[in-house]
């Protein structure tokens, strides 16, 4: 009986603020993660758009030299994308 009472008090305390210290720190961690993500998201999106554009251009390229040039540029953009992803 005493054990149940202690267990009930303990569990109700967890929901009512005993763990508040962890809850207070959570927004700061999220803010730091979002700030880091925002610094990388725009370059990632731009690089992906450039790769898509180059792929579309490659599909309609008519000379072998143009295809080789576009393939090299796509490869360089993919390497850049991997660097941005970390």
PDB file of C-alpha atoms in Angstrom:
ATOM      1  CA  UNK A   1       0.000   0.000   0.000  1.00  0.00           C
ATOM      2  CA  UNK A   2       2.766   2.434   0.902  1.00  0.00           C
ATOM      3  CA  UNK A   3       4.662   1.398  -2.216  1.00  0.00           C
ATOM      4  CA  UNK A   4       1.639   2.233  -4.397  1.00  0.00           C
ATOM      5  CA  UNK A   5       1.296   5.626  -2.750  1.00  0.00           C
ATOM      6  CA  UNK A   6       4.973   6.415  -3.319  1.00  0.00           C
ATOM      7  CA  UNK A   7       4.733   5.209  -6.922  1.00  0.00           C
ATOM      8  CA  UNK A   8       1.635   7.337  -7.585  1.00  0.00           C
ATOM      9  CA  UNK A   9       3.256  10.419  -6.061  1.00  0.00           C
ATOM     10  CA  UNK A  10       6.437   9.843  -8.013  1.00  0.00           C
ATOM     11  CA  UNK A  11       4.644   9.385 -11.337  1.00  0.00           C
ATOM     12  CA  UNK A  12       2.395  12.387 -10.795  1.00  0.00           C
ATOM     13  CA  UNK A  13       5.449  14.464  -9.896  1.00  0.00           C
ATOM     14  CA  UNK A  14       7.137  13.596 -13.169  1.00  0.00           C
ATOM     15  CA  UNK A  15       4.272  15.085 -15.100  1.00  0.00           C
ATOM     16  CA  UNK A  16       3.895  18.174 -12.963  1.00  0.00           C
ATOM     17  CA  UNK A  17       7.332  19.683 -13.025  1.00  0.00           C
ATOM     18  CA  UNK A  18      10.016  17.456 -11.541  1.00  0.00           C
ATOM     19  CA  UNK A  19      11.433  17.078 -15.007  1.00  0.00           C
ATOM     20  CA  UNK A  20      11.027  20.748 -15.813  1.00  0.00           C
ATOM     21  CA  UNK A  21      14.777  21.307 -16.034  1.00  0.00           C
ATOM     22  CA  UNK A  22      14.986  19.094 -19.094  1.00  0.00           C
ATOM     23  CA  UNK A  23      11.927  20.770 -20.621  1.00  0.00           C
ATOM     24  CA  UNK A  24      13.422  24.230 -20.132  1.00  0.00           C
ATOM     25  CA  UNK A  25      16.603  23.270 -21.974  1.00  0.00           C
ATOM     26  CA  UNK A  26      14.815  21.716 -24.959  1.00  0.00           C
ATOM     27  CA  UNK A  27      13.929  24.987 -26.785  1.00  0.00           C
ATOM     28  CA  UNK A  28      17.556  26.136 -26.652  1.00  0.00           C
ATOM     29  CA  UNK A  29      18.743  22.887 -28.208  1.00  0.00           C
ATOM     30  CA  UNK A  30      16.104  23.137 -30.925  1.00  0.00           C
ATOM     31  CA  UNK A  31      17.062  26.773 -31.625  1.00  0.00           C
ATOM     32  CA  UNK A  32      20.736  25.837 -32.018  1.00  0.00           C
ATOM     33  CA  UNK A  33      19.877  22.948 -34.342  1.00  0.00           C
ATOM     34  CA  UNK A  34      17.583  25.117 -36.473  1.00  0.00           C
ATOM     35  CA  UNK A  35      20.211  27.838 -36.711  1.00  0.00           C
ATOM     36  CA  UNK A  36      22.770  25.303 -37.898  1.00  0.00           C
ATOM     37  CA  UNK A  37      20.274  23.835 -40.364  1.00  0.00           C
ATOM     38  CA  UNK A  38      19.303  27.244 -41.745  1.00  0.00           C
ATOM     39  CA  UNK A  39      22.948  27.960 -42.513  1.00  0.00           C
ATOM     40  CA  UNK A  40      23.162  24.838 -44.676  1.00  0.00           C
ATOM     41  CA  UNK A  41      19.643  24.531 -46.096  1.00  0.00           C
ATOM     42  CA  UNK A  42      19.897  27.349 -48.624  1.00  0.00           C
ATOM     43  CA  UNK A  43      23.213  26.224 -50.184  1.00  0.00           C
ATOM     44  CA  UNK A  44      21.908  22.639 -50.275  1.00  0.00           C
ATOM     45  CA  UNK A  45      18.747  23.693 -52.094  1.00  0.00           C
ATOM     46  CA  UNK A  46      20.697  25.837 -54.557  1.00  0.00           C
ATOM     47  CA  UNK A  47      23.126  23.008 -55.306  1.00  0.00           C
ATOM     48  CA  UNK A  48      20.305  20.514 -55.843  1.00  0.00           C
ATOM     49  CA  UNK A  49      18.544  22.957 -58.199  1.00  0.00           C
ATOM     50  CA  UNK A  50      21.776  23.440 -60.141  1.00  0.00           C
ATOM     51  CA  UNK A  51      22.257  19.668 -60.480  1.00  0.00           C
ATOM     52  CA  UNK A  52      18.676  19.325 -61.752  1.00  0.00           C
ATOM     53  CA  UNK A  53      19.200  22.147 -64.237  1.00  0.00           C
ATOM     54  CA  UNK A  54      22.451  20.643 -65.495  1.00  0.00           C
ATOM     55  CA  UNK A  55      20.828  17.207 -65.842  1.00  0.00           C
ATOM     56  CA  UNK A  56      18.021  18.714 -67.939  1.00  0.00           C
ATOM     57  CA  UNK A  57      20.574  20.514 -70.075  1.00  0.00           C
ATOM     58  CA  UNK A  58      22.587  17.291 -70.438  1.00  0.00           C
ATOM     59  CA  UNK A  59      19.507  15.460 -71.705  1.00  0.00           C
ATOM     60  CA  UNK A  60      19.202  17.914 -74.578  1.00  0.00           C
ATOM     61  CA  UNK A  61      22.923  18.367 -75.314  1.00  0.00           C
ATOM     62  CA  UNK A  62      23.760  17.644 -78.923  1.00  0.00           C
ATOM     63  CA  UNK A  63      27.555  17.359 -79.007  1.00  0.00           C
ATOM     64  CA  UNK A  64      29.860  14.992 -77.186  1.00  0.00           C
ATOM     65  CA  UNK A  65      32.042  17.845 -75.951  1.00  0.00           C
ATOM     66  CA  UNK A  66      29.005  19.614 -74.481  1.00  0.00           C
ATOM     67  CA  UNK A  67      27.887  16.383 -72.809  1.00  0.00           C
ATOM     68  CA  UNK A  68      31.367  15.888 -71.347  1.00  0.00           C
ATOM     69  CA  UNK A  69      31.423  19.472 -70.054  1.00  0.00           C
ATOM     70  CA  UNK A  70      28.004  19.126 -68.445  1.00  0.00           C
ATOM     71  CA  UNK A  71      28.904  15.749 -66.933  1.00  0.00           C
ATOM     72  CA  UNK A  72      32.021  17.267 -65.356  1.00  0.00           C
ATOM     73  CA  UNK A  73      29.994  20.156 -63.949  1.00  0.00           C
ATOM     74  CA  UNK A  74      27.389  17.754 -62.545  1.00  0.00           C
ATOM     75  CA  UNK A  75      30.140  15.724 -60.896  1.00  0.00           C
ATOM     76  CA  UNK A  76      31.607  18.886 -59.338  1.00  0.00           C
ATOM     77  CA  UNK A  77      28.180  19.921 -58.029  1.00  0.00           C
ATOM     78  CA  UNK A  78      27.606  16.454 -56.566  1.00  0.00           C
ATOM     79  CA  UNK A  79      30.943  16.677 -54.746  1.00  0.00           C
ATOM     80  CA  UNK A  80      29.923  20.082 -53.415  1.00  0.00           C
ATOM     81  CA  UNK A  81      26.604  18.608 -52.283  1.00  0.00           C
ATOM     82  CA  UNK A  82      28.399  15.849 -50.364  1.00  0.00           C
ATOM     83  CA  UNK A  83      30.628  18.442 -48.672  1.00  0.00           C
ATOM     84  CA  UNK A  84      27.602  20.475 -47.634  1.00  0.00           C
ATOM     85  CA  UNK A  85      25.890  17.414 -46.224  1.00  0.00           C
ATOM     86  CA  UNK A  86      28.955  16.781 -44.102  1.00  0.00           C
TER      87      UNK A  86
END
